[in-house]
């Protein structure tokens, strides 16, 4: 059982929904980002999504794009991102970490080399947004063989014909993108999300977690009430980008996690 599977089993036993937070590795610098990541579990985060900085993101809005640029300008690399996971694992061996990003840095590193390093560092799952199911042999299947969950995105445009293909070889959980468009572009609405989550759950036993467009504790509670949990990214990254201290950002994260856990 992976850390992700164990976390969802623990949440189910407690009758709680999951709260997942996204932060960009190395934003605005290594030390600050590591302090933030280390504080997330105490702030109520069940699963950490760690963004891998990349020069040409295509699913991210301006908030996440700028965070990636700041991280790259501060010298963040794939190797340093993996080191950040090792540094986190020195004090926390239970909180699941999902690396979220794009295929190019992984391809450049070499898939086999990357997977061995990722597993050793303590990464539990991957979300690689520019690899469709048709390319599963590239990374998805090797990742599963290496003991890493490969988490796929489903969207409002994933119809019943496409859904089985999206769910094929997916593990850990399904990430439902609540809006059409990029991160941080609009607010998620439970009236729209609920029926879509129900539709996905008829086709899989995996938990369905909803992200994109969740910015407030109330919104986190509303969305978590119709899914297995909620993801917040841009709103957290915005707090850090505004110059707030790590403790202040973590207090905001705690308000979001309290909202999701109240669902």
mmCIF file of C-alpha atoms in Angstrom:
data_model
loop_
_atom_site.group_PDB
_atom_site.id
_atom_site.type_symbol
_atom_site.label_atom_id
_atom_site.label_comp_id
_atom_site.label_asym_id
_atom_site.label_seq_id
_atom_site.Cartn_x
_atom_site.Cartn_y
_atom_site.Cartn_z
ATOM 1 C CA UNK A 1 0.000 0.000 0.000
ATOM 2 C CA UNK A 2 1.400 3.379 -1.007
ATOM 3 C CA UNK A 3 1.409 6.398 1.296
ATOM 4 C CA UNK A 4 -1.413 7.802 -0.848
ATOM 5 C CA UNK A 5 -3.526 4.654 -0.458
ATOM 6 C CA UNK A 6 -2.812 4.612 3.282
ATOM 7 C CA UNK A 7 -3.832 8.259 3.652
ATOM 8 C CA UNK A 8 -7.181 7.721 1.924
ATOM 9 C CA UNK A 9 -7.829 4.607 4.013
ATOM 10 C CA UNK A 10 -7.136 6.673 7.140
ATOM 11 C CA UNK A 11 -9.457 9.463 5.966
ATOM 12 C CA UNK A 12 -12.253 7.016 5.095
ATOM 13 C CA UNK A 13 -11.981 5.399 8.517
ATOM 14 C CA UNK A 14 -12.308 8.837 10.120
ATOM 15 C CA UNK A 15 -15.170 9.910 7.825
ATOM 16 C CA UNK A 16 -13.133 12.870 6.558
ATOM 17 C CA UNK A 17 -12.485 14.405 3.165
ATOM 18 C CA UNK A 18 -8.959 15.047 1.906
ATOM 19 C CA UNK A 19 -7.284 18.417 1.691
ATOM 20 C CA UNK A 20 -4.507 18.617 -0.889
ATOM 21 C CA UNK A 21 -2.256 21.665 -1.259
ATOM 22 C CA UNK A 22 -0.042 22.657 -4.164
ATOM 23 C CA UNK A 23 3.150 24.661 -3.761
ATOM 24 C CA UNK A 24 5.932 25.347 -6.248
ATOM 25 C CA UNK A 25 9.295 23.849 -5.331
ATOM 26 C CA UNK A 26 11.864 26.626 -4.884
ATOM 27 C CA UNK A 27 9.442 29.581 -4.826
ATOM 28 C CA UNK A 28 10.683 32.167 -3.993
ATOM 29 C CA UNK A 29 13.841 30.302 -2.941
ATOM 30 C CA UNK A 30 14.832 26.881 -1.684
ATOM 31 C CA UNK A 31 14.878 27.661 2.043
ATOM 32 C CA UNK A 32 11.519 29.455 2.096
ATOM 33 C CA UNK A 33 9.814 26.785 0.004
ATOM 34 C CA UNK A 34 11.196 24.022 2.227
ATOM 35 C CA UNK A 35 9.979 25.800 5.380
ATOM 36 C CA UNK A 36 6.531 26.087 3.810
ATOM 37 C CA UNK A 37 6.401 22.441 2.734
ATOM 38 C CA UNK A 38 7.563 21.278 6.167
ATOM 39 C CA UNK A 39 4.717 23.224 7.791
ATOM 40 C CA UNK A 40 1.928 21.932 5.554
ATOM 41 C CA UNK A 41 1.070 18.723 7.455
ATOM 42 C CA UNK A 42 0.606 20.608 10.739
ATOM 43 C CA UNK A 43 -1.625 23.055 8.844
ATOM 44 C CA UNK A 44 -3.951 20.160 8.026
ATOM 45 C CA UNK A 45 -2.670 19.159 4.590
ATOM 46 C CA UNK A 46 -3.273 15.480 3.863
ATOM 47 C CA UNK A 47 -1.368 15.247 0.568
ATOM 48 C CA UNK A 48 1.256 17.659 -0.762
ATOM 49 C CA UNK A 49 1.451 18.437 -4.467
ATOM 50 C CA UNK A 50 4.918 19.769 -5.195
ATOM 51 C CA UNK A 51 5.238 21.713 -8.417
ATOM 52 C CA UNK A 52 8.288 21.038 -10.595
ATOM 53 C CA UNK A 53 9.398 24.369 -12.139
ATOM 54 C CA UNK A 54 9.316 24.372 -15.930
ATOM 55 C CA UNK A 55 9.938 27.077 -18.513
ATOM 56 C CA UNK A 56 6.930 26.349 -20.730
ATOM 57 C CA UNK A 57 3.867 25.351 -18.674
ATOM 58 C CA UNK A 58 0.624 25.051 -20.623
ATOM 59 C CA UNK A 59 -2.040 24.239 -18.022
ATOM 60 C CA UNK A 60 -1.024 26.885 -15.490
ATOM 61 C CA UNK A 61 -2.375 30.382 -15.078
ATOM 62 C CA UNK A 62 -0.195 33.423 -14.446
ATOM 63 C CA UNK A 63 0.080 32.819 -10.689
ATOM 64 C CA UNK A 64 1.689 29.388 -11.071
ATOM 65 C CA UNK A 65 3.689 30.465 -14.136
ATOM 66 C CA UNK A 66 5.252 33.326 -12.198
ATOM 67 C CA UNK A 67 5.987 31.028 -9.257
ATOM 68 C CA UNK A 68 7.836 28.697 -11.615
ATOM 69 C CA UNK A 69 9.794 31.613 -13.063
ATOM 70 C CA UNK A 70 10.801 32.805 -9.594
ATOM 71 C CA UNK A 71 11.930 29.307 -8.682
ATOM 72 C CA UNK A 72 13.952 28.883 -11.872
ATOM 73 C CA UNK A 73 15.558 32.300 -11.420
ATOM 74 C CA UNK A 74 16.513 31.279 -7.887
ATOM 75 C CA UNK A 75 18.326 28.251 -9.333
ATOM 76 C CA UNK A 76 15.731 25.519 -8.787
ATOM 77 C CA UNK A 77 16.239 22.326 -10.786
ATOM 78 C CA UNK A 78 14.780 18.830 -10.921
ATOM 79 C CA UNK A 79 17.680 17.575 -8.829
ATOM 80 C CA UNK A 80 17.105 20.260 -6.193
ATOM 81 C CA UNK A 81 13.391 19.476 -6.176
ATOM 82 C CA UNK A 82 14.190 15.869 -5.349
ATOM 83 C CA UNK A 83 16.591 17.062 -2.649
ATOM 84 C CA UNK A 84 13.781 19.140 -1.169
ATOM 85 C CA UNK A 85 11.714 15.964 -0.888
ATOM 86 C CA UNK A 86 14.631 14.223 0.855
ATOM 87 C CA UNK A 87 14.954 17.131 3.270
ATOM 88 C CA UNK A 88 11.222 16.945 4.015
ATOM 89 C CA UNK A 89 11.361 13.183 4.489
ATOM 90 C CA UNK A 90 14.061 13.582 7.148
ATOM 91 C CA UNK A 91 11.295 14.773 9.460
ATOM 92 C CA UNK A 92 8.118 13.286 7.925
ATOM 93 C CA UNK A 93 7.891 9.785 6.550
ATOM 94 C CA UNK A 94 4.104 9.556 6.312
ATOM 95 C CA UNK A 95 2.647 12.567 4.415
ATOM 96 C CA UNK A 96 2.234 11.663 0.725
ATOM 97 C CA UNK A 97 4.015 13.840 -1.836
ATOM 98 C CA UNK A 98 2.887 14.039 -5.459
ATOM 99 C CA UNK A 99 5.230 15.674 -7.958
ATOM 100 C CA UNK A 100 3.241 17.720 -10.459
ATOM 101 C CA UNK A 101 4.671 19.097 -13.661
ATOM 102 C CA UNK A 102 5.572 18.443 -17.279
ATOM 103 C CA UNK A 103 7.363 15.659 -19.066
ATOM 104 C CA UNK A 104 10.304 17.549 -20.571
ATOM 105 C CA UNK A 105 12.487 17.759 -17.428
ATOM 106 C CA UNK A 106 11.826 14.068 -16.697
ATOM 107 C CA UNK A 107 12.594 13.065 -20.282
ATOM 108 C CA UNK A 108 15.787 15.111 -20.207
ATOM 109 C CA UNK A 109 16.858 13.435 -16.977
ATOM 110 C CA UNK A 110 16.062 9.984 -18.367
ATOM 111 C CA UNK A 111 12.936 8.145 -17.285
ATOM 112 C CA UNK A 112 14.631 5.205 -15.550
ATOM 113 C CA UNK A 113 17.131 7.460 -13.793
ATOM 114 C CA UNK A 114 14.398 9.849 -12.711
ATOM 115 C CA UNK A 115 12.079 7.131 -11.393
ATOM 116 C CA UNK A 116 14.850 5.551 -9.327
ATOM 117 C CA UNK A 117 15.755 8.945 -7.852
ATOM 118 C CA UNK A 118 12.134 9.915 -7.220
ATOM 119 C CA UNK A 119 11.393 6.671 -5.396
ATOM 120 C CA UNK A 120 14.567 6.982 -3.317
ATOM 121 C CA UNK A 121 13.807 10.616 -2.457
ATOM 122 C CA UNK A 122 10.355 9.738 -1.139
ATOM 123 C CA UNK A 123 7.957 10.822 -3.890
ATOM 124 C CA UNK A 124 4.732 8.813 -3.910
ATOM 125 C CA UNK A 125 2.988 9.840 -7.116
ATOM 126 C CA UNK A 126 3.256 11.804 -10.341
ATOM 127 C CA UNK A 127 0.914 14.162 -12.173
ATOM 128 C CA UNK A 128 2.353 14.872 -15.617
ATOM 129 C CA UNK A 129 -0.191 16.994 -17.392
ATOM 130 C CA UNK A 130 1.176 16.783 -20.942
ATOM 131 C CA UNK A 131 1.307 12.982 -21.226
ATOM 132 C CA UNK A 132 -2.051 11.586 -22.428
ATOM 133 C CA UNK A 133 -3.023 7.920 -21.937
ATOM 134 C CA UNK A 134 -1.876 7.166 -25.481
ATOM 135 C CA UNK A 135 1.685 7.746 -24.217
ATOM 136 C CA UNK A 136 1.436 5.492 -21.145
ATOM 137 C CA UNK A 137 4.489 3.487 -22.190
ATOM 138 C CA UNK A 138 6.624 6.636 -21.912
ATOM 139 C CA UNK A 139 6.264 7.166 -18.165
ATOM 140 C CA UNK A 140 2.989 5.951 -16.651
ATOM 141 C CA UNK A 141 3.624 2.207 -16.887
ATOM 142 C CA UNK A 142 7.308 2.481 -15.855
ATOM 143 C CA UNK A 143 6.258 4.681 -12.911
ATOM 144 C CA UNK A 144 3.711 2.127 -11.740
ATOM 145 C CA UNK A 145 6.348 -0.609 -12.029
ATOM 146 C CA UNK A 146 8.669 1.513 -9.880
ATOM 147 C CA UNK A 147 6.011 1.768 -7.166
ATOM 148 C CA UNK A 148 4.811 5.301 -7.888
ATOM 149 C CA UNK A 149 1.154 6.212 -8.374
ATOM 150 C CA UNK A 150 0.388 7.864 -11.711
ATOM 151 C CA UNK A 151 -2.485 10.288 -11.233
ATOM 152 C CA UNK A 152 -4.500 11.401 -14.214
ATOM 153 C CA UNK A 153 -6.579 14.516 -14.789
ATOM 154 C CA UNK A 154 -10.219 14.346 -15.858
ATOM 155 C CA UNK A 155 -11.907 17.525 -17.044
ATOM 156 C CA UNK A 156 -15.379 18.851 -17.929
ATOM 157 C CA UNK A 157 -14.626 17.852 -21.535
ATOM 158 C CA UNK A 158 -13.810 14.219 -20.651
ATOM 159 C CA UNK A 159 -16.927 12.547 -22.030
ATOM 160 C CA UNK A 160 -18.133 8.993 -21.402
ATOM 161 C CA UNK A 161 -16.284 7.717 -24.453
ATOM 162 C CA UNK A 162 -12.965 9.198 -23.318
ATOM 163 C CA UNK A 163 -13.282 8.507 -19.581
ATOM 164 C CA UNK A 164 -12.302 4.792 -19.614
ATOM 165 C CA UNK A 165 -9.114 5.679 -21.484
ATOM 166 C CA UNK A 166 -8.280 8.386 -18.941
ATOM 167 C CA UNK A 167 -8.851 5.986 -16.044
ATOM 168 C CA UNK A 168 -6.747 3.256 -17.622
ATOM 169 C CA UNK A 169 -3.534 2.761 -15.593
ATOM 170 C CA UNK A 170 -4.488 5.598 -13.217
ATOM 171 C CA UNK A 171 -3.807 4.969 -9.534
ATOM 172 C CA UNK A 172 -3.785 6.824 -6.213
ATOM 173 C CA UNK A 173 -6.659 9.140 -7.047
ATOM 174 C CA UNK A 174 -8.318 10.899 -9.961
ATOM 175 C CA UNK A 175 -7.774 14.653 -10.156
ATOM 176 C CA UNK A 176 -10.921 16.304 -11.510
ATOM 177 C CA UNK A 177 -10.300 19.724 -13.029
ATOM 178 C CA UNK A 178 -13.412 21.681 -12.085
ATOM 179 C CA UNK A 179 -13.267 24.285 -14.846
ATOM 180 C CA UNK A 180 -12.287 24.522 -18.468
ATOM 181 C CA UNK A 181 -9.159 26.599 -18.818
ATOM 182 C CA UNK A 182 -6.059 27.258 -16.750
ATOM 183 C CA UNK A 183 -5.342 27.246 -13.024
ATOM 184 C CA UNK A 184 -6.764 30.166 -11.074
ATOM 185 C CA UNK A 185 -9.026 31.266 -13.930
ATOM 186 C CA UNK A 186 -12.487 30.902 -12.392
ATOM 187 C CA UNK A 187 -14.311 29.714 -9.305
ATOM 188 C CA UNK A 188 -15.337 26.083 -8.965
ATOM 189 C CA UNK A 189 -19.071 25.522 -8.467
ATOM 190 C CA UNK A 190 -20.356 22.488 -6.580
ATOM 191 C CA UNK A 191 -23.535 22.404 -8.669
ATOM 192 C CA UNK A 192 -21.381 21.778 -11.732
ATOM 193 C CA UNK A 193 -18.786 19.593 -10.032
ATOM 194 C CA UNK A 194 -21.072 17.218 -8.125
ATOM 195 C CA UNK A 195 -22.675 15.457 -11.104
ATOM 196 C CA UNK A 196 -19.305 15.113 -12.831
ATOM 197 C CA UNK A 197 -17.693 13.555 -9.760
ATOM 198 C CA UNK A 198 -20.623 11.144 -9.484
ATOM 199 C CA UNK A 199 -20.205 10.206 -13.144
ATOM 200 C CA UNK A 200 -16.501 9.490 -12.702
ATOM 201 C CA UNK A 201 -17.142 7.447 -9.567
ATOM 202 C CA UNK A 202 -19.432 5.106 -11.496
ATOM 203 C CA UNK A 203 -16.380 4.148 -13.553
ATOM 204 C CA UNK A 204 -13.696 3.829 -10.848
ATOM 205 C CA UNK A 205 -13.218 2.948 -7.196
ATOM 206 C CA UNK A 206 -10.449 5.526 -6.877
ATOM 207 C CA UNK A 207 -11.009 8.687 -4.804
ATOM 208 C CA UNK A 208 -11.907 11.741 -6.887
ATOM 209 C CA UNK A 209 -10.252 14.970 -5.756
ATOM 210 C CA UNK A 210 -11.295 18.313 -7.236
ATOM 211 C CA UNK A 211 -8.954 21.185 -8.038
ATOM 212 C CA UNK A 212 -8.718 24.464 -9.991
ATOM 213 C CA UNK A 213 -10.806 27.446 -8.901
ATOM 214 C CA UNK A 214 -10.892 26.843 -5.111
ATOM 215 C CA UNK A 215 -9.807 29.932 -3.182
ATOM 216 C CA UNK A 216 -11.661 30.193 0.134
ATOM 217 C CA UNK A 217 -12.421 27.929 3.107
ATOM 218 C CA UNK A 218 -16.108 28.082 2.175
ATOM 219 C CA UNK A 219 -15.350 27.036 -1.389
ATOM 220 C CA UNK A 220 -13.099 24.211 -0.147
ATOM 221 C CA UNK A 221 -15.908 22.930 2.082
ATOM 222 C CA UNK A 222 -18.492 23.224 -0.681
ATOM 223 C CA UNK A 223 -16.382 21.310 -3.214
ATOM 224 C CA UNK A 224 -15.174 18.669 -0.740
ATOM 225 C CA UNK A 225 -18.813 17.985 0.157
ATOM 226 C CA UNK A 226 -19.448 16.645 -3.364
ATOM 227 C CA UNK A 227 -16.084 14.887 -3.852
ATOM 228 C CA UNK A 228 -13.484 12.950 -1.859
ATOM 229 C CA UNK A 229 -11.491 16.103 -1.252
ATOM 230 C CA UNK A 230 -10.299 19.431 -2.570
ATOM 231 C CA UNK A 231 -7.039 20.812 -3.975
ATOM 232 C CA UNK A 232 -5.899 24.421 -3.570
ATOM 233 C CA UNK A 233 -2.880 25.785 -5.393
ATOM 234 C CA UNK A 234 -3.029 29.260 -6.902
ATOM 235 C CA UNK A 235 -4.608 30.852 -3.827
ATOM 236 C CA UNK A 236 -1.771 29.547 -1.621
ATOM 237 C CA UNK A 237 0.923 30.536 -4.112
ATOM 238 C CA UNK A 238 -0.644 34.025 -4.313
ATOM 239 C CA UNK A 239 -0.350 34.464 -0.547
ATOM 240 C CA UNK A 240 3.363 33.693 -0.692
ATOM 241 C CA UNK A 241 3.859 35.887 -3.757
ATOM 242 C CA UNK A 242 2.260 38.841 -1.957
ATOM 243 C CA UNK A 243 5.144 38.840 0.503
ATOM 244 C CA UNK A 244 3.431 37.171 3.426
ATOM 245 C CA UNK A 245 5.576 35.210 5.853
ATOM 246 C CA UNK A 246 5.599 31.426 5.920
ATOM 247 C CA UNK A 247 3.634 31.362 9.225
ATOM 248 C CA UNK A 248 0.991 33.668 7.709
ATOM 249 C CA UNK A 249 0.718 31.509 4.585
ATOM 250 C CA UNK A 250 0.399 28.396 6.741
ATOM 251 C CA UNK A 251 -2.379 30.064 8.746
ATOM 252 C CA UNK A 252 -4.233 30.605 5.466
ATOM 253 C CA UNK A 253 -3.634 26.962 4.502
ATOM 254 C CA UNK A 254 -5.037 25.909 7.890
ATOM 255 C CA UNK A 255 -8.242 27.864 7.197
ATOM 256 C CA UNK A 256 -8.599 26.054 3.862
ATOM 257 C CA UNK A 257 -7.950 22.623 5.364
ATOM 258 C CA UNK A 258 -10.462 23.326 8.124
ATOM 259 C CA UNK A 259 -13.004 24.135 5.424
ATOM 260 C CA UNK A 260 -12.372 20.947 3.476
ATOM 261 C CA UNK A 261 -12.372 18.823 6.608
ATOM 262 C CA UNK A 262 -15.702 20.299 7.674
ATOM 263 C CA UNK A 263 -17.389 18.857 4.580
#
